[in-house]
């Protein structure tokens, strides 16, 4: 059972699809690929659900996406309101505040429960085994050994989707929106961002090692 | 029609990458004068902020965003469908937009969105100079959008502002709009804001203590208020996701 994994792609504030998907995954070890917040309607509820899983299933893995990093950077003042809003953060702010009054950043800092902040801060940059590496943005094919967050969480590597790629490990990522709403299956690369919370696409999970996709 | 040199001048200011470039507005209709801006739509692979270089205003949309606008019959989509000229369109995106465009029966929703933007114009004279250009552009944009929507509901099919004002019996508004756009001082802005309040019946009062808080609250249902509010905050500076990559973690 310990080797049976379920990788879960971008959620983006869609708690309804997240709950529906989780209901299909049974007792597997869960590996979430990041981007839990922003864009969709209910980021707070999504984090609440994930926090509950983290407390209940100690071997679950929660990876960082660029949107978690963005939210934390906004909270700490390293990202401006404008930049965070441009990333799709307005819906996250609203989900925590309900209504904003004046200083949005300080109101969000005050409204965010401490466990939520700690959960977001403790997300990992990647998950790796002898056969695969999972991270939000995948790896940089030009520098496949790098595990720097700027590469594997915040990077953009469109060459992951090119034909003829040769990688030593299976790469499982989210981040790159699949407008077809179906997961990308390439040569040693799988992308599970099927537009959940963004284009009303489904939330997608990959059952590993069976290599079966589940969607809700 | 644009000359090859004019096309080169426009394409020369475009920031890569793009999937297509369209000219729209008065230059595309052929009723531009010397003071007219050049309005360009850049279809981008990812979300990109608008920018301006000289008199060339570049609005950026992904093709997916444009398709959504076309399928919902939005005013901007109508603008493009009726008058856009391709400057570069190797994938035939304009044709795809046209075939997905669904006409609107009425533009009540557009006028409601415009009215919901009124708090963006709640600015004191002492603060106006901080963003004179942005505020002047926004008040003109809101009035023009409101007038287009009203004129279309009365049967107009023209995006030429002169025809719209004539149809609505509002020729006096031409000078107010022109002054706000060209002078960009508080007197001209306040006159345009007064015109906005008169036309829409909406007072330009913001109850939130900041523009940021207004944008958050407006984002529930008024996408136009969010877009214009963020542009005001940006004050002409480009803003992109790349800002995130400059943050040290």
Short mmCIF file of C-alpha atoms in Angstrom, two decimals:
data_model
loop_
_atom_site.label_atom_id
_atom_site.label_comp_id
_atom_site.label_asym_id
_atom_site.label_seq_id
_atom_site.Cartn_x
_atom_site.Cartn_y
_atom_site.Cartn_z
CA UNK A 1 0.00 0.00 0.00
CA UNK A 2 2.90 2.35 0.77
CA UNK A 3 3.97 2.18 -2.91
CA UNK A 4 0.51 3.04 -4.16
CA UNK A 5 0.53 6.73 -4.81
CA UNK A 6 -1.98 9.25 -6.07
CA UNK A 7 -0.57 12.45 -7.58
CA UNK A 8 -3.05 15.29 -7.59
CA UNK A 9 -2.80 18.23 -9.99
CA UNK A 10 -3.66 21.92 -9.57
CA UNK A 11 -6.77 22.69 -7.50
CA UNK A 12 -6.92 26.52 -7.62
CA UNK A 13 -9.58 27.15 -5.04
CA UNK A 14 -12.13 24.61 -6.27
CA UNK A 15 -13.05 22.80 -3.07
CA UNK A 16 -16.00 21.00 -4.64
CA UNK A 17 -13.92 19.21 -7.27
CA UNK A 18 -11.16 18.54 -4.76
CA UNK A 19 -13.58 16.83 -2.37
CA UNK A 20 -15.13 14.81 -5.18
CA UNK A 21 -11.71 13.65 -6.39
CA UNK A 22 -10.50 12.71 -2.92
CA UNK A 23 -13.55 10.52 -2.57
CA UNK A 24 -12.29 8.38 -5.46
CA UNK A 25 -8.74 7.81 -4.28
CA UNK A 26 -9.16 5.27 -1.48
CA UNK A 27 -6.32 4.69 0.95
CA UNK A 28 -3.36 5.70 -1.19
CA UNK A 29 -0.49 7.89 -0.23
CA UNK A 30 -1.39 11.32 -1.59
CA UNK A 31 1.10 13.61 -3.33
CA UNK A 32 -0.34 17.04 -4.14
CA UNK A 33 1.45 18.95 -6.90
CA UNK A 34 0.74 22.48 -5.69
CA UNK A 35 -1.38 25.49 -6.72
CA UNK A 36 -4.09 24.99 -4.14
CA UNK A 37 -5.03 28.68 -4.01
CA UNK A 38 -5.98 31.60 -6.32
CA UNK A 39 -8.39 31.99 -9.23
CA UNK A 40 -11.11 29.59 -8.06
CA UNK A 41 -13.81 30.59 -5.60
CA UNK A 42 -12.81 28.96 -2.34
CA UNK A 43 -9.11 28.84 -1.58
CA UNK A 44 -9.69 29.00 2.17
CA UNK A 45 -11.86 25.89 2.10
CA UNK A 46 -9.30 24.08 -0.07
CA UNK A 47 -6.52 24.80 2.43
CA UNK A 48 -8.83 23.68 5.24
CA UNK A 49 -9.42 20.34 3.47
CA UNK A 50 -5.70 19.85 2.82
CA UNK A 51 -4.86 20.72 6.41
CA UNK A 52 -7.29 18.11 7.62
CA UNK A 53 -5.58 15.53 5.37
CA UNK A 54 -2.15 16.62 6.62
CA UNK A 55 -3.25 16.09 10.20
CA UNK A 56 -4.88 12.73 9.47
CA UNK A 57 -2.47 11.17 6.97
CA UNK A 58 1.05 11.85 8.09
CA UNK A 59 2.65 10.43 4.95
CA UNK A 60 0.75 12.75 2.58
CA UNK A 61 3.01 15.08 0.61
CA UNK A 62 2.14 18.67 -0.19
CA UNK A 63 4.30 20.37 -2.80
CA UNK A 64 4.53 24.11 -3.35
CA UNK A 65 3.16 25.75 -6.44
CA UNK A 66 4.00 29.23 -7.64
CA UNK A 67 0.65 30.41 -6.28
CA UNK A 68 1.44 29.30 -2.73
CA UNK A 69 4.77 31.09 -3.02
CA UNK A 70 2.95 34.13 -4.39
CA UNK A 71 0.47 34.19 -1.51
CA UNK A 72 3.26 33.90 1.08
CA UNK A 73 5.22 36.62 -0.70
CA UNK A 74 2.19 38.90 -0.66
CA UNK A 75 1.62 38.25 3.03
CA UNK A 76 5.23 39.11 3.83
CA UNK A 77 5.27 42.21 1.65
CA UNK A 78 7.70 40.83 -0.93
CA UNK A 79 5.01 40.87 -3.60
CA UNK A 80 2.79 43.90 -4.17
CA UNK A 81 -1.00 43.82 -4.17
CA UNK A 82 -0.91 44.52 -7.88
CA UNK A 83 1.39 41.61 -8.62
CA UNK A 84 -0.55 39.19 -6.46
CA UNK A 85 -3.88 40.32 -7.90
CA UNK A 86 -2.45 39.81 -11.37
CA UNK A 87 -1.58 36.22 -10.41
CA UNK A 88 -5.23 35.55 -9.57
CA UNK A 89 -4.96 36.28 -5.85
CA UNK A 90 -8.11 38.40 -5.51
CA UNK A 91 -10.32 35.37 -5.03
CA UNK A 92 -7.99 34.05 -2.34
CA UNK A 93 -8.05 37.37 -0.51
CA UNK A 94 -11.83 37.41 -0.73
CA UNK A 95 -12.14 33.85 0.53
CA UNK A 96 -10.32 34.82 3.72
CA UNK A 97 -11.65 38.35 4.21
CA UNK A 98 -15.18 38.28 2.87
CA UNK A 99 -15.03 42.05 2.53
CA UNK A 100 -11.93 44.22 2.40
CA UNK A 101 -11.91 47.60 4.08
CA UNK A 102 -8.63 49.43 3.61
CA UNK A 103 -5.21 47.82 4.06
CA UNK A 104 -5.75 44.55 2.25
CA UNK A 105 -2.43 42.98 3.17
CA UNK A 106 -2.69 43.58 6.90
CA UNK A 107 -6.33 42.52 6.91
CA UNK A 108 -5.37 39.26 5.19
CA UNK A 109 -2.50 38.65 7.62
CA UNK A 110 -4.93 39.09 10.50
CA UNK A 111 -7.63 36.90 8.93
CA UNK A 112 -5.47 33.94 7.93
CA UNK A 113 -5.52 31.21 10.59
CA UNK A 114 -2.05 30.36 11.84
CA UNK A 115 -2.34 26.68 10.79
CA UNK A 116 -3.12 27.78 7.22
CA UNK A 117 -0.04 29.99 7.13
CA UNK A 118 2.12 27.18 8.53
CA UNK A 119 0.68 24.67 6.08
CA UNK A 120 1.51 26.92 3.12
CA UNK A 121 4.99 27.63 4.51
CA UNK A 122 5.76 23.95 5.01
CA UNK A 123 4.96 22.74 1.51
CA UNK A 124 7.92 20.99 -0.11
CA UNK A 125 9.55 21.88 -3.44
CA UNK A 126 9.62 18.33 -4.83
CA UNK A 127 9.01 14.62 -4.20
CA UNK A 128 11.44 12.09 -5.63
CA UNK A 129 11.92 8.33 -5.80
CA UNK A 130 14.32 6.17 -7.78
CA UNK A 131 11.83 6.12 -10.67
CA UNK A 132 10.25 9.56 -10.69
CA UNK A 133 10.43 13.19 -9.69
CA UNK A 134 7.30 15.21 -8.98
CA UNK A 135 7.22 18.99 -8.67
CA UNK A 136 4.86 21.77 -9.59
CA UNK A 137 6.74 23.04 -12.65
CA UNK A 138 8.56 19.80 -13.49
CA UNK A 139 12.28 19.95 -14.08
CA UNK A 140 14.37 21.96 -16.48
CA UNK A 141 15.29 19.54 -19.30
CA UNK A 142 18.41 21.62 -19.92
CA UNK A 143 19.47 21.14 -16.31
CA UNK A 144 17.68 17.95 -15.19
CA UNK A 145 19.60 17.50 -11.94
CA UNK A 146 18.62 20.91 -10.55
CA UNK A 147 16.15 20.88 -7.66
CA UNK A 148 16.29 24.64 -7.11
CA UNK A 149 12.81 26.08 -6.35
CA UNK A 150 13.31 28.72 -9.02
CA UNK A 151 13.51 25.87 -11.52
CA UNK A 152 11.07 23.27 -10.23
CA UNK A 153 8.44 25.39 -8.49
CA UNK A 154 8.59 28.79 -10.18
CA UNK A 155 10.19 27.87 -13.50
CA UNK A 156 8.56 27.52 -16.88
CA UNK A 157 9.84 24.70 -19.02
CA UNK A 158 7.81 24.41 -22.21
CA UNK A 159 10.46 22.08 -23.63
CA UNK A 160 9.04 19.39 -21.31
CA UNK A 161 6.30 19.09 -23.89
CA UNK A 162 8.57 18.63 -26.88
CA UNK A 163 8.85 15.36 -28.71
CA UNK A 164 12.06 13.43 -28.44
CA UNK A 165 12.81 14.41 -24.85
CA UNK A 166 15.05 11.93 -23.04
CA UNK A 167 14.90 12.06 -19.25
CA UNK A 168 16.29 9.56 -16.77
CA UNK A 169 13.19 9.66 -14.55
CA UNK A 170 9.48 10.03 -15.05
CA UNK A 171 8.51 13.70 -14.45
CA UNK A 172 5.09 14.41 -12.95
CA UNK A 173 4.03 18.05 -12.80
CA UNK A 174 1.12 20.49 -12.80
CA UNK A 175 1.38 24.20 -13.63
CA UNK A 176 1.10 24.05 -17.41
CA UNK A 177 -2.58 24.50 -18.20
CA UNK A 178 -3.94 21.76 -20.45
CA UNK A 179 -6.74 23.59 -22.22
CA UNK A 180 -8.08 20.25 -23.48
CA UNK A 181 -8.92 19.50 -19.81
CA UNK A 182 -7.19 16.17 -20.17
CA UNK A 183 -3.80 15.34 -18.69
CA UNK A 184 -0.73 15.58 -20.89
CA UNK A 185 1.05 12.28 -21.48
CA UNK A 186 4.41 12.75 -23.12
CA UNK A 187 7.66 10.95 -23.44
CA UNK A 188 8.46 10.50 -19.74
CA UNK A 189 6.44 13.56 -18.73
CA UNK A 190 2.94 13.76 -17.25
CA UNK A 191 1.14 17.04 -16.59
CA UNK A 192 -1.98 17.03 -14.40
CA UNK A 193 -3.12 20.67 -14.58
CA UNK A 194 -6.43 20.18 -16.37
CA UNK A 195 -7.87 23.58 -15.50
CA UNK A 196 -9.48 22.92 -12.12
CA UNK A 197 -10.47 26.31 -10.66
CA UNK A 198 -9.23 28.07 -13.78
CA UNK A 199 -11.25 27.07 -16.85
CA UNK A 200 -13.85 24.97 -15.02
CA UNK A 201 -11.80 21.91 -15.82
CA UNK A 202 -11.71 18.80 -13.66
CA UNK A 203 -9.33 18.06 -10.83
CA UNK A 204 -7.07 15.23 -11.96
CA UNK A 205 -5.20 12.51 -10.12
CA UNK A 206 -2.74 9.93 -11.40
CA UNK A 207 -2.80 6.53 -9.72
CA UNK A 208 0.74 5.22 -9.60
CA UNK A 209 2.17 2.72 -10.46
CA UNK A 210 -0.95 1.66 -12.40
CA UNK A 211 -0.79 4.88 -14.45
CA UNK A 212 -4.53 5.40 -14.34
CA UNK A 213 -6.04 8.88 -14.37
CA UNK A 214 -9.01 9.81 -12.20
CA UNK A 215 -10.97 13.05 -12.62
CA UNK A 216 -13.76 14.83 -10.80
CA UNK B 1 -5.48 51.27 -45.13
CA UNK B 2 -2.10 51.35 -43.44
CA UNK B 3 1.06 51.64 -45.45
CA UNK B 4 3.84 49.09 -45.08
CA UNK B 5 5.87 51.68 -43.15
CA UNK B 6 3.03 52.29 -40.72
CA UNK B 7 2.63 48.57 -40.14
CA UNK B 8 6.38 48.32 -39.51
CA UNK B 9 6.14 51.23 -37.05
CA UNK B 10 3.43 49.43 -35.09
CA UNK B 11 5.00 46.00 -35.19
CA UNK B 12 8.28 47.63 -34.09
CA UNK B 13 6.88 48.51 -30.65
CA UNK B 14 5.34 45.10 -30.03
CA UNK B 15 6.88 43.05 -27.26
CA UNK B 16 7.29 39.41 -28.17
CA UNK B 17 5.81 36.86 -28.17
CA UNK B 18 2.51 37.15 -29.98
CA UNK B 19 0.15 34.82 -31.82
CA UNK B 20 -1.62 37.57 -33.73
CA UNK B 21 -1.85 41.36 -33.99
CA UNK B 22 -5.01 43.25 -34.87
CA UNK B 23 -5.63 46.93 -35.42
CA UNK B 24 -8.96 48.26 -34.15
CA UNK B 25 -10.52 51.59 -33.23
CA UNK B 26 -10.49 54.74 -35.30
CA UNK B 27 -7.36 53.76 -37.26
CA UNK B 28 -9.02 50.54 -38.37
CA UNK B 29 -12.28 52.29 -39.25
CA UNK B 30 -10.44 54.99 -41.17
CA UNK B 31 -11.91 57.90 -39.21
CA UNK B 32 -8.76 58.72 -37.21
CA UNK B 33 -7.43 62.25 -36.95
CA UNK B 34 -3.95 63.46 -36.06
CA UNK B 35 -4.64 63.19 -32.33
CA UNK B 36 -6.00 59.65 -32.52
CA UNK B 37 -4.22 56.83 -30.75
CA UNK B 38 -3.38 53.59 -32.48
CA UNK B 39 -5.21 50.72 -30.79
CA UNK B 40 -3.65 47.31 -31.23
CA UNK B 41 -4.81 43.99 -29.87
CA UNK B 42 -1.98 41.56 -29.24
CA UNK B 43 -3.02 37.93 -28.87
CA UNK B 44 -0.51 36.46 -26.42
CA UNK B 45 0.27 32.86 -25.42
CA UNK B 46 -0.08 33.72 -21.70
CA UNK B 47 -1.70 36.48 -19.63
CA UNK B 48 0.20 39.68 -20.34
CA UNK B 49 -0.30 43.22 -19.09
CA UNK B 50 -1.32 45.98 -21.49
CA UNK B 51 1.28 48.57 -22.45
CA UNK B 52 1.69 51.69 -24.51
CA UNK B 53 4.56 53.01 -26.58
CA UNK B 54 4.04 56.53 -27.85
CA UNK B 55 0.59 56.71 -29.39
CA UNK B 56 0.35 52.95 -29.80
CA UNK B 57 -1.84 51.34 -27.11
CA UNK B 58 -1.44 47.60 -26.94
CA UNK B 59 -4.11 45.52 -25.27
CA UNK B 60 -3.18 41.91 -24.61
CA UNK B 61 -5.50 38.94 -24.45
CA UNK B 62 -4.96 35.23 -24.77
CA UNK B 63 -6.98 33.57 -27.49
CA UNK B 64 -8.91 31.64 -24.82
CA UNK B 65 -9.94 34.94 -23.19
CA UNK B 66 -11.04 36.32 -26.55
CA UNK B 67 -13.06 33.21 -27.29
CA UNK B 68 -14.82 33.61 -23.94
CA UNK B 69 -15.62 37.23 -24.75
CA UNK B 70 -16.85 36.27 -28.22
CA UNK B 71 -19.06 33.50 -26.89
CA UNK B 72 -20.59 35.82 -24.32
CA UNK B 73 -21.19 38.55 -26.90
CA UNK B 74 -19.04 41.11 -25.06
CA UNK B 75 -18.73 44.67 -26.30
CA UNK B 76 -15.00 44.37 -26.93
CA UNK B 77 -15.58 41.20 -28.93
CA UNK B 78 -18.12 43.08 -31.04
CA UNK B 79 -15.60 45.85 -31.52
CA UNK B 80 -13.12 43.34 -32.91
CA UNK B 81 -15.56 41.36 -34.98
CA UNK B 82 -16.92 44.44 -36.70
CA UNK B 83 -13.79 46.45 -37.35
CA UNK B 84 -10.51 44.70 -36.54
CA UNK B 85 -7.88 44.48 -39.27
CA UNK B 86 -5.22 41.80 -39.06
CA UNK B 87 -1.63 43.10 -38.96
CA UNK B 88 -0.31 39.59 -38.39
CA UNK B 89 -2.57 36.56 -38.12
CA UNK B 90 -0.80 33.44 -39.37
CA UNK B 91 -3.23 31.10 -37.58
CA UNK B 92 -6.41 32.78 -38.78
CA UNK B 93 -7.52 33.69 -35.24
CA UNK B 94 -9.72 36.59 -36.35
CA UNK B 95 -11.79 34.23 -38.46
CA UNK B 96 -12.12 31.86 -35.52
CA UNK B 97 -13.26 34.73 -33.29
CA UNK B 98 -15.84 35.82 -35.82
CA UNK B 99 -17.25 32.34 -36.13
CA UNK B 100 -17.55 32.07 -32.33
CA UNK B 101 -19.08 35.50 -31.80
CA UNK B 102 -22.57 35.46 -30.36
CA UNK B 103 -24.43 38.76 -30.68
CA UNK B 104 -26.00 40.37 -27.65
CA UNK B 105 -29.66 41.26 -27.47
CA UNK B 106 -29.10 44.04 -24.93
CA UNK B 107 -26.21 45.70 -23.16
CA UNK B 108 -27.77 46.28 -19.73
CA UNK B 109 -25.01 44.21 -18.19
CA UNK B 110 -22.31 46.39 -19.72
CA UNK B 111 -23.92 49.57 -18.40
CA UNK B 112 -24.26 47.97 -14.97
CA UNK B 113 -20.56 47.09 -14.98
CA UNK B 114 -19.66 50.64 -16.02
CA UNK B 115 -21.77 52.07 -13.19
CA UNK B 116 -20.02 49.69 -10.79
CA UNK B 117 -16.73 51.33 -11.77
CA UNK B 118 -17.83 54.74 -10.47
CA UNK B 119 -15.76 54.43 -7.23
CA UNK B 120 -12.59 54.28 -9.37
CA UNK B 121 -13.19 57.96 -10.13
CA UNK B 122 -13.46 59.02 -6.48
CA UNK B 123 -10.23 60.97 -6.27
CA UNK B 124 -9.46 64.33 -4.67
CA UNK B 125 -7.77 67.10 -6.60
CA UNK B 126 -4.71 66.76 -4.36
CA UNK B 127 -4.27 63.13 -5.44
CA UNK B 128 -5.15 63.52 -9.09
CA UNK B 129 -1.66 64.52 -10.24
CA UNK B 130 -0.25 61.20 -8.98
CA UNK B 131 -2.05 59.42 -11.81
CA UNK B 132 -3.45 62.08 -14.11
CA UNK B 133 -2.95 60.04 -17.25
CA UNK B 134 -4.53 56.86 -15.87
CA UNK B 135 -7.56 58.59 -14.36
CA UNK B 136 -8.17 60.64 -17.50
CA UNK B 137 -8.03 57.50 -19.63
CA UNK B 138 -10.37 55.58 -17.33
CA UNK B 139 -13.07 58.26 -17.17
CA UNK B 140 -13.04 58.59 -20.96
CA UNK B 141 -13.11 54.81 -21.41
CA UNK B 142 -16.07 54.42 -19.04
CA UNK B 143 -18.11 57.17 -20.69
CA UNK B 144 -17.40 55.85 -24.17
CA UNK B 145 -18.31 52.30 -23.17
CA UNK B 146 -21.57 53.47 -21.60
CA UNK B 147 -22.42 55.45 -24.71
CA UNK B 148 -21.61 52.58 -27.07
CA UNK B 149 -23.80 50.21 -25.06
CA UNK B 150 -26.67 52.70 -25.04
CA UNK B 151 -26.35 53.43 -28.75
CA UNK B 152 -26.23 49.74 -29.68
CA UNK B 153 -29.40 49.16 -27.71
CA UNK B 154 -30.96 51.88 -29.86
CA UNK B 155 -29.94 50.20 -33.06
CA UNK B 156 -26.55 51.75 -33.81
CA UNK B 157 -23.90 49.58 -35.41
CA UNK B 158 -21.10 52.12 -35.32
CA UNK B 159 -18.07 52.43 -33.09
CA UNK B 160 -17.39 55.93 -34.45
CA UNK B 161 -17.94 58.17 -31.39
CA UNK B 162 -19.17 61.08 -33.52
CA UNK B 163 -22.06 59.00 -34.85
CA UNK B 164 -22.84 57.64 -31.38
CA UNK B 165 -23.03 61.12 -29.84
CA UNK B 166 -25.22 62.32 -32.67
CA UNK B 167 -27.61 59.41 -32.29
CA UNK B 168 -27.91 60.03 -28.56
CA UNK B 169 -28.25 63.81 -28.89
CA UNK B 170 -25.10 64.33 -26.84
CA UNK B 171 -22.88 66.32 -29.18
CA UNK B 172 -21.94 68.60 -26.25
CA UNK B 173 -20.12 65.64 -24.70
CA UNK B 174 -17.60 65.60 -27.53
CA UNK B 175 -15.61 68.53 -26.09
CA UNK B 176 -15.73 67.15 -22.55
CA UNK B 177 -14.33 63.81 -23.77
CA UNK B 178 -11.75 65.46 -25.97
CA UNK B 179 -10.53 67.79 -23.18
CA UNK B 180 -10.26 64.97 -20.65
CA UNK B 181 -8.24 62.94 -23.10
CA UNK B 182 -5.92 65.67 -24.32
CA UNK B 183 -5.51 68.04 -21.35
CA UNK B 184 -5.29 65.47 -18.56
CA UNK B 185 -5.72 68.04 -15.81
CA UNK B 186 -8.11 67.96 -12.88
CA UNK B 187 -10.55 70.50 -14.31
CA UNK B 188 -11.05 68.45 -17.47
CA UNK B 189 -11.21 65.22 -15.43
CA UNK B 190 -13.80 66.67 -13.03
CA UNK B 191 -15.93 67.81 -15.98
CA UNK B 192 -15.79 64.32 -17.48
CA UNK B 193 -16.58 62.77 -14.12
CA UNK B 194 -19.60 65.05 -13.86
CA UNK B 195 -20.71 63.89 -17.30
CA UNK B 196 -20.27 60.27 -16.20
CA UNK B 197 -22.45 60.87 -13.12
CA UNK B 198 -25.09 62.65 -15.19
CA UNK B 199 -25.23 59.94 -17.86
CA UNK B 200 -25.20 56.95 -15.52
CA UNK B 201 -27.05 58.44 -12.55
CA UNK B 202 -24.27 57.03 -10.36
CA UNK B 203 -22.29 59.02 -7.81
CA UNK B 204 -18.52 58.51 -7.84
CA UNK B 205 -18.14 57.66 -4.18
CA UNK B 206 -15.97 54.87 -2.82
CA UNK B 207 -16.88 53.46 0.56
CA UNK B 208 -13.68 51.44 0.93
CA UNK B 209 -10.68 53.19 2.40
CA UNK B 210 -8.40 52.27 -0.52
CA UNK B 211 -8.46 51.44 -4.19
CA UNK B 212 -7.03 48.01 -3.37
CA UNK B 213 -9.93 47.19 -1.03
CA UNK B 214 -12.42 48.34 -3.67
CA UNK B 215 -10.80 46.04 -6.25
CA UNK B 216 -11.05 43.07 -3.90
CA UNK B 217 -14.74 43.68 -3.24
CA UNK B 218 -15.54 44.47 -6.87
CA UNK B 219 -13.90 41.25 -8.01
CA UNK B 220 -16.97 39.29 -6.92
CA UNK B 221 -18.91 40.34 -9.99
CA UNK B 222 -17.31 43.22 -11.87
CA UNK B 223 -14.39 42.16 -14.03
CA UNK B 224 -14.22 45.57 -15.69
CA UNK B 225 -13.72 47.31 -12.34
CA UNK B 226 -10.90 44.89 -11.54
CA UNK B 227 -9.12 45.40 -14.85
CA UNK B 228 -9.39 49.19 -14.75
CA UNK B 229 -8.54 49.32 -11.04
CA UNK B 230 -5.39 47.29 -11.57
CA UNK B 231 -4.41 49.51 -14.48
CA UNK B 232 -4.79 52.54 -12.23
CA UNK B 233 -2.62 50.90 -9.60
CA UNK B 234 -0.02 50.00 -12.24
CA UNK B 235 0.23 53.64 -13.34
CA UNK B 236 1.53 52.68 -16.72
CA UNK B 237 4.21 50.34 -15.42
CA UNK B 238 4.14 46.87 -16.89
CA UNK B 239 3.22 44.24 -14.33
CA UNK B 240 3.62 40.55 -14.94
CA UNK B 241 3.96 37.22 -13.23
CA UNK B 242 7.70 37.63 -13.67
CA UNK B 243 7.75 39.94 -10.67
CA UNK B 244 7.44 36.76 -8.64
CA UNK B 245 10.74 35.48 -9.97
CA UNK B 246 12.50 38.56 -8.61
CA UNK B 247 11.48 37.66 -5.06
CA UNK B 248 14.10 35.88 -3.03
CA UNK B 249 12.93 32.86 -1.07
#
